[in-house]
mmCIF file of C-alpha atoms in Angstrom:
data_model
loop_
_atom_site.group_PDB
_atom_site.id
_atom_site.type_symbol
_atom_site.label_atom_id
_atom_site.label_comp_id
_atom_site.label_asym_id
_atom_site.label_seq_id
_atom_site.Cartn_x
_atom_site.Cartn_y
_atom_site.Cartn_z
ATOM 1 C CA UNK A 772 61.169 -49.868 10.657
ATOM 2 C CA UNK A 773 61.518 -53.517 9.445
ATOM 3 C CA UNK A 774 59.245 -55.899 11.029
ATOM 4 C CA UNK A 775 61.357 -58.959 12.349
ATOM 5 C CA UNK A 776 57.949 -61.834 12.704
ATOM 6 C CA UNK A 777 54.886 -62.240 11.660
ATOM 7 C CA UNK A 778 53.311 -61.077 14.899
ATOM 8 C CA UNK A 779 54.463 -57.767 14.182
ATOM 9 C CA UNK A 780 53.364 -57.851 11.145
ATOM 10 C CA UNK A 781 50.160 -58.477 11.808
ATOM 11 C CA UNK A 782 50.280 -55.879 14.170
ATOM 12 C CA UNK A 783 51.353 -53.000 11.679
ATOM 13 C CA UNK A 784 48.743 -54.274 9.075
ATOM 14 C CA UNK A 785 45.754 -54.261 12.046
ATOM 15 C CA UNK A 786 46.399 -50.620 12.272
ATOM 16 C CA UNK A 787 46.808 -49.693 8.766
ATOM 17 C CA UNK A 788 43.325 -50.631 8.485
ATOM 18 C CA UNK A 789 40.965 -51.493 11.352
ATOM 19 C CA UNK A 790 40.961 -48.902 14.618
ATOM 20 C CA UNK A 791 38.084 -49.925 15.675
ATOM 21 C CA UNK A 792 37.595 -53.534 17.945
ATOM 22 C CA UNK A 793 33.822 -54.348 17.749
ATOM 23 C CA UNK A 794 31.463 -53.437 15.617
ATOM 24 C CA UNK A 795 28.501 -52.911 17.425
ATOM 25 C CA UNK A 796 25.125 -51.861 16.491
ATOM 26 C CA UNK A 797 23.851 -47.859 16.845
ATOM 27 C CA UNK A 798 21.996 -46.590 19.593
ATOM 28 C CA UNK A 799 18.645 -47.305 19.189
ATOM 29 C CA UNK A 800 15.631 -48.220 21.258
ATOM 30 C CA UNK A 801 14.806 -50.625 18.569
ATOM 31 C CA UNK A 802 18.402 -51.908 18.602
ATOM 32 C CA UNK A 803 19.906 -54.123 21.219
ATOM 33 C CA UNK A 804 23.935 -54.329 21.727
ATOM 34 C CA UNK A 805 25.582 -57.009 20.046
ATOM 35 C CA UNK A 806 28.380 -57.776 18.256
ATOM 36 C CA UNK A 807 29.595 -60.271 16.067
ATOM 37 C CA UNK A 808 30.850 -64.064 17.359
ATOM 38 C CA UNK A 809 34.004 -63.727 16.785
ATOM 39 C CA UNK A 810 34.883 -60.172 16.203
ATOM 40 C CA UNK A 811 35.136 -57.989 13.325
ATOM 41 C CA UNK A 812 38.354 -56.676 13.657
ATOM 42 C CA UNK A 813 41.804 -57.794 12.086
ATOM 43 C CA UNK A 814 43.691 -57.076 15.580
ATOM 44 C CA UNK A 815 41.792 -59.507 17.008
ATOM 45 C CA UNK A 816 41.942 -62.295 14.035
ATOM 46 C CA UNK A 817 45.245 -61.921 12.699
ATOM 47 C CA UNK A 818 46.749 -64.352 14.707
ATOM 48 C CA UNK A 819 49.848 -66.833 14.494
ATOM 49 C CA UNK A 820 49.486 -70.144 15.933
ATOM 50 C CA UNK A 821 48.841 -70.342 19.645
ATOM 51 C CA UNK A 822 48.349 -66.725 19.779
ATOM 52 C CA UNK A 823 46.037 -65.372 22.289
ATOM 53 C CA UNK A 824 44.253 -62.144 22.395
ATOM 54 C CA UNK A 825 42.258 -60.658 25.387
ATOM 55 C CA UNK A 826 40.322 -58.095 25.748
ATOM 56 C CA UNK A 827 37.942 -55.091 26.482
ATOM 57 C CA UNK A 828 35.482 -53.500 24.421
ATOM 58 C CA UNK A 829 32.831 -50.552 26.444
ATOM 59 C CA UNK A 830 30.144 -48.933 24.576
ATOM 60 C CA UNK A 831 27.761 -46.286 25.521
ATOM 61 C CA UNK A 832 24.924 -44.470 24.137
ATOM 62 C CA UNK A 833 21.647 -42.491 24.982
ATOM 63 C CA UNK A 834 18.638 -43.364 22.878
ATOM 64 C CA UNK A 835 16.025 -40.241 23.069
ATOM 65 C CA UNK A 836 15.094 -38.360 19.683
ATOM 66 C CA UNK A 837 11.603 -40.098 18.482
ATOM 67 C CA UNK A 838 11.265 -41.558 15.051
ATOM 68 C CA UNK A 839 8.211 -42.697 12.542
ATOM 69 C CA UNK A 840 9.850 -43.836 9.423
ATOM 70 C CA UNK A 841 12.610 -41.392 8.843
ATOM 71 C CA UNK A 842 10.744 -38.124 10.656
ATOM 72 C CA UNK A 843 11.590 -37.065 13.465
ATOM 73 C CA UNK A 844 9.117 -36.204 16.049
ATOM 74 C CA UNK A 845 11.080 -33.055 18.167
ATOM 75 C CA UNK A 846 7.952 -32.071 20.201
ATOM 76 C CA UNK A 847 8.329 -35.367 22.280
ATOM 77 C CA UNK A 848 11.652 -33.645 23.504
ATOM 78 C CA UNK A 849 10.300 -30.224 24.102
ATOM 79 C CA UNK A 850 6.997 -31.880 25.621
ATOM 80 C CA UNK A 851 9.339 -33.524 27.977
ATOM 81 C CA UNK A 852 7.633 -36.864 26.412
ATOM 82 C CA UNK A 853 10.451 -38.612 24.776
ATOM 83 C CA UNK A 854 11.809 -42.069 26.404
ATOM 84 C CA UNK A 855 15.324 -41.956 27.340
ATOM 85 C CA UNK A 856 17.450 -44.938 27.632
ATOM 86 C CA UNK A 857 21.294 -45.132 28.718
ATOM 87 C CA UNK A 858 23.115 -48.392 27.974
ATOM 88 C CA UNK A 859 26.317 -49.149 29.198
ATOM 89 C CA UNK A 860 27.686 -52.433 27.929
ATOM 90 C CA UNK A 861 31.317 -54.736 28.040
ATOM 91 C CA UNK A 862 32.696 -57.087 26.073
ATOM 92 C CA UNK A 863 35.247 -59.049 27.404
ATOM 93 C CA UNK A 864 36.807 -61.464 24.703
ATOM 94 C CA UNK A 865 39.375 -64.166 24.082
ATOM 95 C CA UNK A 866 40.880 -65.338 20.559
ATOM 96 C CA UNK A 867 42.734 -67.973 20.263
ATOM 97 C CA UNK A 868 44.853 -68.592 17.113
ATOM 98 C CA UNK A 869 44.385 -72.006 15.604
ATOM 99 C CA UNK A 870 46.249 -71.801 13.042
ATOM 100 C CA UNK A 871 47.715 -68.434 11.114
ATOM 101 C CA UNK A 872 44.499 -68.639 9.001
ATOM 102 C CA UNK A 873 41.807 -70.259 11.391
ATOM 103 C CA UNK A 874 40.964 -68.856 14.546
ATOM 104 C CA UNK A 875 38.581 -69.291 17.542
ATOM 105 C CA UNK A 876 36.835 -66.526 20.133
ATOM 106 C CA UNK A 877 34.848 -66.188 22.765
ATOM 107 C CA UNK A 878 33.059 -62.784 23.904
ATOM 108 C CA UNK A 879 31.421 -62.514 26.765
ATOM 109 C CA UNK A 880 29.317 -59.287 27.439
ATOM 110 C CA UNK A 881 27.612 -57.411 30.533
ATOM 111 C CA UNK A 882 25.021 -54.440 30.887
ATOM 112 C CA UNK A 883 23.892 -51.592 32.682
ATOM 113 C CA UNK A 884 21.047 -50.332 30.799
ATOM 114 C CA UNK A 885 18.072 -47.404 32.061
ATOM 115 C CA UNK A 886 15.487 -46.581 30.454
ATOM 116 C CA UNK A 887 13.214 -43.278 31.790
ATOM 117 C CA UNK A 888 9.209 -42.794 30.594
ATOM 118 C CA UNK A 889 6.044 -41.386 31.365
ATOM 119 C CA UNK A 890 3.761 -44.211 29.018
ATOM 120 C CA UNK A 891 5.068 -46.813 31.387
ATOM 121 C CA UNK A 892 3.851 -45.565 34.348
ATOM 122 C CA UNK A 893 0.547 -44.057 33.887
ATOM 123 C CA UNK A 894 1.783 -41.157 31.764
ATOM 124 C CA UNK A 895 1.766 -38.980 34.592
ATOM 125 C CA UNK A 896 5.431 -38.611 35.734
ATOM 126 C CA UNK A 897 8.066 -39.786 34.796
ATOM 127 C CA UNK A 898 9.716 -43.394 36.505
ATOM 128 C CA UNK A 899 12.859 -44.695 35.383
ATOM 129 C CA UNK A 900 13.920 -48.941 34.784
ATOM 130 C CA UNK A 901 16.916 -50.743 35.246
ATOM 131 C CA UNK A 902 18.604 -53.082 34.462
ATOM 132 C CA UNK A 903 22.272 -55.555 34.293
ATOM 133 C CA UNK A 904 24.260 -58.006 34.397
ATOM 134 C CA UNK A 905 24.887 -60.929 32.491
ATOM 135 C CA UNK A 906 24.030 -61.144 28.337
ATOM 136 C CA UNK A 907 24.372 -63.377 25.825
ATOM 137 C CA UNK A 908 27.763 -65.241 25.622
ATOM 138 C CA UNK A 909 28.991 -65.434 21.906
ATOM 139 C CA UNK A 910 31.080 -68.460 20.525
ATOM 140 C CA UNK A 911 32.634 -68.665 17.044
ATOM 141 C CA UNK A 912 35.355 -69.722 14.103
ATOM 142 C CA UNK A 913 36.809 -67.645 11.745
ATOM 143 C CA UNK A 914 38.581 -68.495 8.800
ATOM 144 C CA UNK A 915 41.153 -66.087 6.296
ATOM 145 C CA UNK A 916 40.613 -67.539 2.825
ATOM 146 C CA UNK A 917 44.012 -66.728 1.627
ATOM 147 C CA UNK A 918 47.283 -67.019 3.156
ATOM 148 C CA UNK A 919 48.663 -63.672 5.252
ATOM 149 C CA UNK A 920 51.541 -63.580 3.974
ATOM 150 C CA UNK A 921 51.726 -63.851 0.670
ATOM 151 C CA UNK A 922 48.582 -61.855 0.552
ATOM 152 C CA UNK A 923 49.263 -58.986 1.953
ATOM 153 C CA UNK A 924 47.237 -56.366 -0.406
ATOM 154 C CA UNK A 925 44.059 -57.877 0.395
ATOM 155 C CA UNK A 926 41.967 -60.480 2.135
ATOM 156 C CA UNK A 927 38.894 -61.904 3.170
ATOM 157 C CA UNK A 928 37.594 -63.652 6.231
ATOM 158 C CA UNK A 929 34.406 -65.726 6.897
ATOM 159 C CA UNK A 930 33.277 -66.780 10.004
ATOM 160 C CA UNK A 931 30.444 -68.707 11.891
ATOM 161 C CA UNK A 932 29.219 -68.116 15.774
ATOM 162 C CA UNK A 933 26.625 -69.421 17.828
ATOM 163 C CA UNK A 934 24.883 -67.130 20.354
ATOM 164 C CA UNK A 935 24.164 -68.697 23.526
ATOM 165 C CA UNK A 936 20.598 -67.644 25.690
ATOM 166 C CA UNK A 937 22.333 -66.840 28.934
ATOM 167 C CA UNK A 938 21.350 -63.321 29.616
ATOM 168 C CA UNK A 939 18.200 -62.894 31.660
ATOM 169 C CA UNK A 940 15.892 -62.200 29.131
ATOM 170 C CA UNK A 941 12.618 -61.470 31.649
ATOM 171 C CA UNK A 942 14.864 -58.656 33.827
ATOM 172 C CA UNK A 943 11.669 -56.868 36.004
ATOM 173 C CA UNK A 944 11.541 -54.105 38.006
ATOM 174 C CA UNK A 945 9.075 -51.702 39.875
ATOM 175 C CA UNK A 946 6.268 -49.371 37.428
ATOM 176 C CA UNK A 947 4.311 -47.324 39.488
ATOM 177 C CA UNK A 948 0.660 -46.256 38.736
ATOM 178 C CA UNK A 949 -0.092 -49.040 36.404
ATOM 179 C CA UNK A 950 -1.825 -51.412 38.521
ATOM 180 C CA UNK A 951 -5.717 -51.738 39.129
ATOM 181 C CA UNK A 952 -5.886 -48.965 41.634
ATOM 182 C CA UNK A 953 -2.948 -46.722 40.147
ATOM 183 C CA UNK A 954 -0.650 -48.908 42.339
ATOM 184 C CA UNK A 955 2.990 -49.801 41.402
ATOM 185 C CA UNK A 956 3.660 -53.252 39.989
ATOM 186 C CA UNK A 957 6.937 -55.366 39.393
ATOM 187 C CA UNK A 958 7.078 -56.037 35.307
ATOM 188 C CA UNK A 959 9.041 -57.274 32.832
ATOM 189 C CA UNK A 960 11.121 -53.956 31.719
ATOM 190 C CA UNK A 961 11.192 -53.175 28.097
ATOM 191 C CA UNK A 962 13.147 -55.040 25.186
ATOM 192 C CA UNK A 963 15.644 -52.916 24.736
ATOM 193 C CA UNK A 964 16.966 -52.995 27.770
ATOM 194 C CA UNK A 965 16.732 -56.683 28.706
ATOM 195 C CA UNK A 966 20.218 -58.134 28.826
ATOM 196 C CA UNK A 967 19.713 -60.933 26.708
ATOM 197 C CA UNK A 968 16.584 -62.199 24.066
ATOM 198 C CA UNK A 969 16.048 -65.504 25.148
ATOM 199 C CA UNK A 970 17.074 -67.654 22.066
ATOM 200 C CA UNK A 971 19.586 -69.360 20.251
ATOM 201 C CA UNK A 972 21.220 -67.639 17.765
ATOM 202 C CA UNK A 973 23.492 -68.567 14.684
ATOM 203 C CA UNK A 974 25.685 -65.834 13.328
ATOM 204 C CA UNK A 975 27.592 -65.291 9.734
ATOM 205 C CA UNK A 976 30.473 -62.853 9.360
ATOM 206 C CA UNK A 977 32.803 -61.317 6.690
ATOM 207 C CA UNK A 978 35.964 -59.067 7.015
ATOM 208 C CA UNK A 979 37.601 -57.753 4.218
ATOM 209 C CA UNK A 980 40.283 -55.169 3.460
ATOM 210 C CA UNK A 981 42.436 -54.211 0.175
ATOM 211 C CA UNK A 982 45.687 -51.571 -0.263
ATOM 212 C CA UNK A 983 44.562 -49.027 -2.259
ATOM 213 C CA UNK A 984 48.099 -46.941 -1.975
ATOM 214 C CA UNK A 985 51.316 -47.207 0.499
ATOM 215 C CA UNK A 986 49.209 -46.312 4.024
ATOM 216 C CA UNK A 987 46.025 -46.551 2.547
ATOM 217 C CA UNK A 988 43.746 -49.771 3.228
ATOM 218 C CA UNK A 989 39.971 -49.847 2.369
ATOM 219 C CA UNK A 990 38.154 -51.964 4.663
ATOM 220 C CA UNK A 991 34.244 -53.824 4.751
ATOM 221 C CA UNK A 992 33.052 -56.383 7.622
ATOM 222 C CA UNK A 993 29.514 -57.234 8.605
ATOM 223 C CA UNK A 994 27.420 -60.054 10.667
ATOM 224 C CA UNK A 995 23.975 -61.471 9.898
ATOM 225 C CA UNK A 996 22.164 -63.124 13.566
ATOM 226 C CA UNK A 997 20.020 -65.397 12.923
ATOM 227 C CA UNK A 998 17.132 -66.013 15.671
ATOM 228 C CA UNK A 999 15.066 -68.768 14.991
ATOM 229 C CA UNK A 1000 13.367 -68.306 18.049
ATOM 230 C CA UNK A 1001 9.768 -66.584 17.445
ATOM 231 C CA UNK A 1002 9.112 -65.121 20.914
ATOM 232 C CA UNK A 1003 10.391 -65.948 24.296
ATOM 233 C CA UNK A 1004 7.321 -65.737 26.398
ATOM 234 C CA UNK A 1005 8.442 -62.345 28.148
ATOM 235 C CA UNK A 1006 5.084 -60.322 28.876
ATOM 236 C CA UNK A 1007 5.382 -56.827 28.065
ATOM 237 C CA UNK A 1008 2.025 -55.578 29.247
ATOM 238 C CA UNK A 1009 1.631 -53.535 25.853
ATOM 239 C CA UNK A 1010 -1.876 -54.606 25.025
ATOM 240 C CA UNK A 1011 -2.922 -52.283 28.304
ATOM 241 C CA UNK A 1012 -1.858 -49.592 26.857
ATOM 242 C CA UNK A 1013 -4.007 -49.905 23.666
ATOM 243 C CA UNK A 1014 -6.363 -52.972 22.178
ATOM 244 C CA UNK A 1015 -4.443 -52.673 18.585
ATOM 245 C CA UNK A 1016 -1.357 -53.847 20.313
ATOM 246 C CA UNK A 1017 -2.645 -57.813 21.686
ATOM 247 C CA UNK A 1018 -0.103 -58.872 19.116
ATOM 248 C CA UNK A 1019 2.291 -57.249 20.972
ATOM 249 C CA UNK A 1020 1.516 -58.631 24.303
ATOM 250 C CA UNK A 1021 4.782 -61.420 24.492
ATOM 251 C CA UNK A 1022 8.468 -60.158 23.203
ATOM 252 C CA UNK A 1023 9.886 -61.231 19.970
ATOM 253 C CA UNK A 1024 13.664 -62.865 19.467
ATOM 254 C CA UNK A 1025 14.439 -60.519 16.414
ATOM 255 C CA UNK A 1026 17.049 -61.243 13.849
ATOM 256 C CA UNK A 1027 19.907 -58.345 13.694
ATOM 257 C CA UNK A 1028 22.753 -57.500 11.191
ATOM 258 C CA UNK A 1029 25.251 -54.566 10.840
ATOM 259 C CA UNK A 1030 27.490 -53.621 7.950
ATOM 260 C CA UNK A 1031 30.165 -51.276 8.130
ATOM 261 C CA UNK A 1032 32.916 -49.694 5.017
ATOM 262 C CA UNK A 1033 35.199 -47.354 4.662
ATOM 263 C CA UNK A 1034 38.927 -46.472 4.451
ATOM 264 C CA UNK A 1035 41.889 -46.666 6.888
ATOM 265 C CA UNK A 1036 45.468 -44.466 7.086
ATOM 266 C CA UNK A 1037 48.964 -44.896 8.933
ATOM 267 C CA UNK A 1038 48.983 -41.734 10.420
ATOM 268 C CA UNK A 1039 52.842 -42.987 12.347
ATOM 269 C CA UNK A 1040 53.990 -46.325 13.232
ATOM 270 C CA UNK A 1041 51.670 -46.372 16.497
ATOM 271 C CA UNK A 1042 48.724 -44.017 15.650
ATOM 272 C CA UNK A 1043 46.058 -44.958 12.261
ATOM 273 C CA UNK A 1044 42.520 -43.446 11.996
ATOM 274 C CA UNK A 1045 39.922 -44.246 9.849
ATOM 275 C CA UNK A 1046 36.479 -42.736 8.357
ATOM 276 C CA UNK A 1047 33.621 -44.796 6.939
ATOM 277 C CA UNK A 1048 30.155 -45.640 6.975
ATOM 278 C CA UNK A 1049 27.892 -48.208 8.836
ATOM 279 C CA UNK A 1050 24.223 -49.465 8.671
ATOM 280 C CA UNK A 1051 22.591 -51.319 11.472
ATOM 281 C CA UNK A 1052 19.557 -53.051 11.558
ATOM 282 C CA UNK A 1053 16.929 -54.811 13.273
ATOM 283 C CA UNK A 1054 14.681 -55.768 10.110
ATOM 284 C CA UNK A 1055 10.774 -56.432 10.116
ATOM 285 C CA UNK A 1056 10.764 -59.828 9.294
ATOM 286 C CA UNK A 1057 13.402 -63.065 10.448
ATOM 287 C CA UNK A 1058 15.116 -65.041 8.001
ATOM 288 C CA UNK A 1059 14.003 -67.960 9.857
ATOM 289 C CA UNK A 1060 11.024 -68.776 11.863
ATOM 290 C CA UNK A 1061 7.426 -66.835 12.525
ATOM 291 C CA UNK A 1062 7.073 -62.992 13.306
ATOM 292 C CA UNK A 1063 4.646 -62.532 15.724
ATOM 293 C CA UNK A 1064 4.976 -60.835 18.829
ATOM 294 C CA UNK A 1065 6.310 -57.219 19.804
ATOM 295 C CA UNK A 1066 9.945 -56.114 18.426
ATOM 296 C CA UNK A 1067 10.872 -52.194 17.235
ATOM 297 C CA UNK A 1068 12.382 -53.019 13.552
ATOM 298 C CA UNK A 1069 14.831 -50.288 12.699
ATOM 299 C CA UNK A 1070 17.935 -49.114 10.867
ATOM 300 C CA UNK A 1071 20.400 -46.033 11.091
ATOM 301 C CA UNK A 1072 23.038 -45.078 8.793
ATOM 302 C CA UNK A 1073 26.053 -43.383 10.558
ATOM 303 C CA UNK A 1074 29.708 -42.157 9.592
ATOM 304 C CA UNK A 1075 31.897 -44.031 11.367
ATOM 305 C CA UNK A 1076 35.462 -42.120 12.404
ATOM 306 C CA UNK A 1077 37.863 -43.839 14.517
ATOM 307 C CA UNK A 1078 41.432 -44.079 15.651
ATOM 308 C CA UNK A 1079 44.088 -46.087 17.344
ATOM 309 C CA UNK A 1080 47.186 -46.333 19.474
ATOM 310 C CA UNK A 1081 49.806 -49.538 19.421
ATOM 311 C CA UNK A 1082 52.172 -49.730 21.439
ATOM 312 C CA UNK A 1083 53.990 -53.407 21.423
ATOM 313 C CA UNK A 1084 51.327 -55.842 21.737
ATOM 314 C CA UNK A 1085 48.792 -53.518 23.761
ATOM 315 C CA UNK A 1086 46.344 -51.158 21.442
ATOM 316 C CA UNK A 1087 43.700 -48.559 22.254
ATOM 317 C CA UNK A 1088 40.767 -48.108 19.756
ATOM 318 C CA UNK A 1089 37.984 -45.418 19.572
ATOM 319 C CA UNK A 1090 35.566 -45.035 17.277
ATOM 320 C CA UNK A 1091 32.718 -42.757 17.356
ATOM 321 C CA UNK A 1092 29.684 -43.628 14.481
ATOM 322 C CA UNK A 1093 26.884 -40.345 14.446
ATOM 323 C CA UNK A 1094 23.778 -40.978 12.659
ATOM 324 C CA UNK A 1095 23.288 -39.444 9.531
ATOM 325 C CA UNK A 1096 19.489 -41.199 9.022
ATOM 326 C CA UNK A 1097 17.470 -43.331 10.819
ATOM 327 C CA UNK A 1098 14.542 -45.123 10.029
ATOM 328 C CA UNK A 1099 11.410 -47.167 12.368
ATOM 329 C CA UNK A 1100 9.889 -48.773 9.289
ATOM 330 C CA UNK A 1101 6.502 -50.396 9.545
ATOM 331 C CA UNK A 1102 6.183 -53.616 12.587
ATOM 332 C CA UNK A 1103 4.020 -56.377 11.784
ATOM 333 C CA UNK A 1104 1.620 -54.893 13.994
ATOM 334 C CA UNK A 1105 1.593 -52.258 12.115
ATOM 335 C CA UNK A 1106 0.921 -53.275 8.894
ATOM 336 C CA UNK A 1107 -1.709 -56.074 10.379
ATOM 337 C CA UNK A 1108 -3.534 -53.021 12.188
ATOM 338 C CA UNK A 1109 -3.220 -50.772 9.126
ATOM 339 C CA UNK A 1110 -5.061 -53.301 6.760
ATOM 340 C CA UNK A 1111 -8.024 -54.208 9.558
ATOM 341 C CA UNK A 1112 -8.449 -50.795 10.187
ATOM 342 C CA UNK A 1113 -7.949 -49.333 7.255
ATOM 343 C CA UNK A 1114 -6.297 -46.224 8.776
ATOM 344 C CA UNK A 1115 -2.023 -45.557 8.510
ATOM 345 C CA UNK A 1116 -0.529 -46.690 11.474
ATOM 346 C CA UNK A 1117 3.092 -46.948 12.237
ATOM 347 C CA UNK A 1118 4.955 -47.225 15.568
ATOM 348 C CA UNK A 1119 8.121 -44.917 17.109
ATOM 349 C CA UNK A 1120 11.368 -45.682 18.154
ATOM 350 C CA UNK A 1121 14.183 -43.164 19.926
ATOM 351 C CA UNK A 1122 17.452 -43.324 18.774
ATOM 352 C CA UNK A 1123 21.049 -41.801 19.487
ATOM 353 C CA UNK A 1124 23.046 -38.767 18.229
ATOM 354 C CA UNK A 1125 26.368 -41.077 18.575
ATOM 355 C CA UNK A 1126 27.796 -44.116 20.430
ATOM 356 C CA UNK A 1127 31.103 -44.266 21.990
ATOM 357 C CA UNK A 1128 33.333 -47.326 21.215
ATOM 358 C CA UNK A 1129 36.041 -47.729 23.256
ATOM 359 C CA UNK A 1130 38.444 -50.690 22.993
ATOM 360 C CA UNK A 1131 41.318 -51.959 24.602
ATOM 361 C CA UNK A 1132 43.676 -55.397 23.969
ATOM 362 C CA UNK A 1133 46.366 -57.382 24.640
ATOM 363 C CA UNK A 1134 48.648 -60.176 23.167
ATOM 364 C CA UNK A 1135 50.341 -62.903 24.663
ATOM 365 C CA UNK A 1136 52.487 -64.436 21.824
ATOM 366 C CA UNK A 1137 56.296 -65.735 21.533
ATOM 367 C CA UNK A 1138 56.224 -67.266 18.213
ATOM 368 C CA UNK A 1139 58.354 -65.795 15.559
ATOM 369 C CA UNK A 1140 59.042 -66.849 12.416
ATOM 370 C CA UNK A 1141 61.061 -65.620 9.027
ATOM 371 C CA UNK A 1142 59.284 -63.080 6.649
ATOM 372 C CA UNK A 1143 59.833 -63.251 3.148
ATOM 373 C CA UNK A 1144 62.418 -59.896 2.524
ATOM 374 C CA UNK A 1145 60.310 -58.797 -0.185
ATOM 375 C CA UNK A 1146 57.209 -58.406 1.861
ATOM 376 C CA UNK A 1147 59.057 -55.802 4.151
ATOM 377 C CA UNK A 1148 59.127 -52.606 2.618
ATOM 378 C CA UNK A 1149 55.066 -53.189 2.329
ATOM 379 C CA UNK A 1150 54.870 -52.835 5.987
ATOM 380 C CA UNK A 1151 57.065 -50.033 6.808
ATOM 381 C CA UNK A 1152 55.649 -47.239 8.193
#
């Protein structure tokens, strides 16, 4: 099969090495969905000039098995004491191809998060939270350091995105038994199901890939957010619960970053799958700016399969990452509470098994243009 333009060869490279649309962080009650600015996926910023791309990308997980540090705690299941959440999120997106090296996107995401407990209201039975709607809109440019075509063993992409405040980041709804007299109150519902965090955000991002063999790509990508923002002035009605948590009492706007590497294969001309690794994280301390006020740092470590269907200019993507390790390091709080009190102290987070990532796209592009014969035989499949 000899490709005929450069839009199909992008195409046929995409899916020699990147199934998988949006890399998104695990599912974690310490971790919030987001994904990078302008995409971390080669189907998405492979693009000729004037190209657009739209798209889809759903994810889902359910946050319940309790961690401190890398332990599990399984009696909070069996105790019927764990928290559960259930977040639902979309990302609808739009590149647009600049140029065949510099590109521009736009990702606009939604929510449908729950989140059941018994410690938020009263401890007695068990309530459950919701929230949706509208998160944090993501703009950003991404540049290919080398030229496509006369690169086509290996590249590298860097990119910059700015992540705009307009999810609702003080989302409330009804806790029973937690007022004065045991009666229900409207509050704030927890951080990791708020839609958005309430700050301005800056993002870097990398993508790279290299042939190893005909059919055989390895693959790395990976996003930093930056959040200057300290706190956003969201209550979260934590110092109730206990007098070691006042520093707690207002959420943070936590930094977050995800890395992700692994290999890719050409199973046929329209199928590829891929297995790799990825480590999300939402660490202790910012890059930027103070670190007061209540966040749930925390990291997992997943393998990360995936695989994908092209079929002209539409593609289908799913990937499913399943934690190998996670970790709730040490907050602030924490460590704060540990030295004034002289006694260990360190906080819990539930995370997921698995996430589903499911991804769909489409191209609108009439452009063609001459490839060089000797590049052809590369991309045959």
């Amino acid at each position: 099969m000899k490709p005929t333009n450069t839009n199909f060869l992008v195409f046929t490279l995409l899916f020699l090495l990147f199934p998988i649309h949006q890399m998104n962080a695990q599912g974690c009650v310490a971790i919030r969905h987001f994904s990078s600015c302008v995409g971390s996926t080669l189907e998405n910023n492979l693009l000729n000039s004037g190209d657009i791309q739209i798209g889809m990308n759903y994810r889902y997980f359910k946050s319940f098995r309790h961690f401190r540090g890398t332990e599990e705690e399984p009696d909070r299941v069996t105790n019927n004491t764990e928290v559960v959440n259930n977040s639902h999120a979309w990302d609808f997106f739009l590149t647009y191809g600049i140029s065949e090296r510099l590109y521009a996107s736009v990702t606009i995401p939604t929510v449908i998060n729950t989140r059941s407990s018994l410690y938020e209201h009263g401890r007695n039975e068990r309530n459950t939270s919701f929230s949706r709607g509208l998160a944090d809109i993501r703009l950003g440019f991404g540049y290919w350091l080398f030229d496509l075509e006369s690169h086509p063993n290996g590249n590298l992409a860097v990119g910059l995105g700015l992540k705009i405040p307009t999810g609702n980041y003080n989302a409330s709804d009804i806790f029973y038994n937690v007022g004065p007299s045991g009666e229900p109150q409207v509050r704030p519902v927890d951080q990791s199901i708020q839609p958005g965090d309430g700050g301005f955000g800056a993002t870097i991002d990398f993508q790279l890939y290299q042939r190893i063999v005909p059919d055989l790509f390895a693959y790395a990508s990976g996003f930093y957010l930056l959040n200057p923002r300290e706190n956003n002035g969201t209550k979260t009605f934590r110092e109730t619960l206990s007098p070691i948590l006042q520093n707690e009492a207002i959420m943070a706007v936590p930094d977050q970053y995800s890395v992700r590497a692994g290999v890719s294969y050409s199973i046929s001309s329209a199928v590829s799958g891929s297995l790799g690794s990825r480590f999300d994280c939402v660490p202790v301390k910012d890059l930027i700016g103070g670190n007061e006020g209540f966040r749930r740092p925390g990291n997992v470590l997943s393998i990360d399969p995936g695989i994908a269907f092209m079929a002209g200019n539409f593609s289908l993507n799913l990937n499913v990452p399943f934690a190998v390790r996670r970790d709730r390091p040490q907050s602030v709080t924490d460590m704060q509470t540990e030295v004034a009190t002289g006694e260990p102290r360190s906080g819990d987070a539930a995370f997921a098994d698995y996430v589903i990532n499911f991804a769909v796209s489409y191209r609108f592009s009439n452009k063609k243009i001459k490839i060089d014969p000797s590049l052809k035989d590369i991309f045959k499949n």
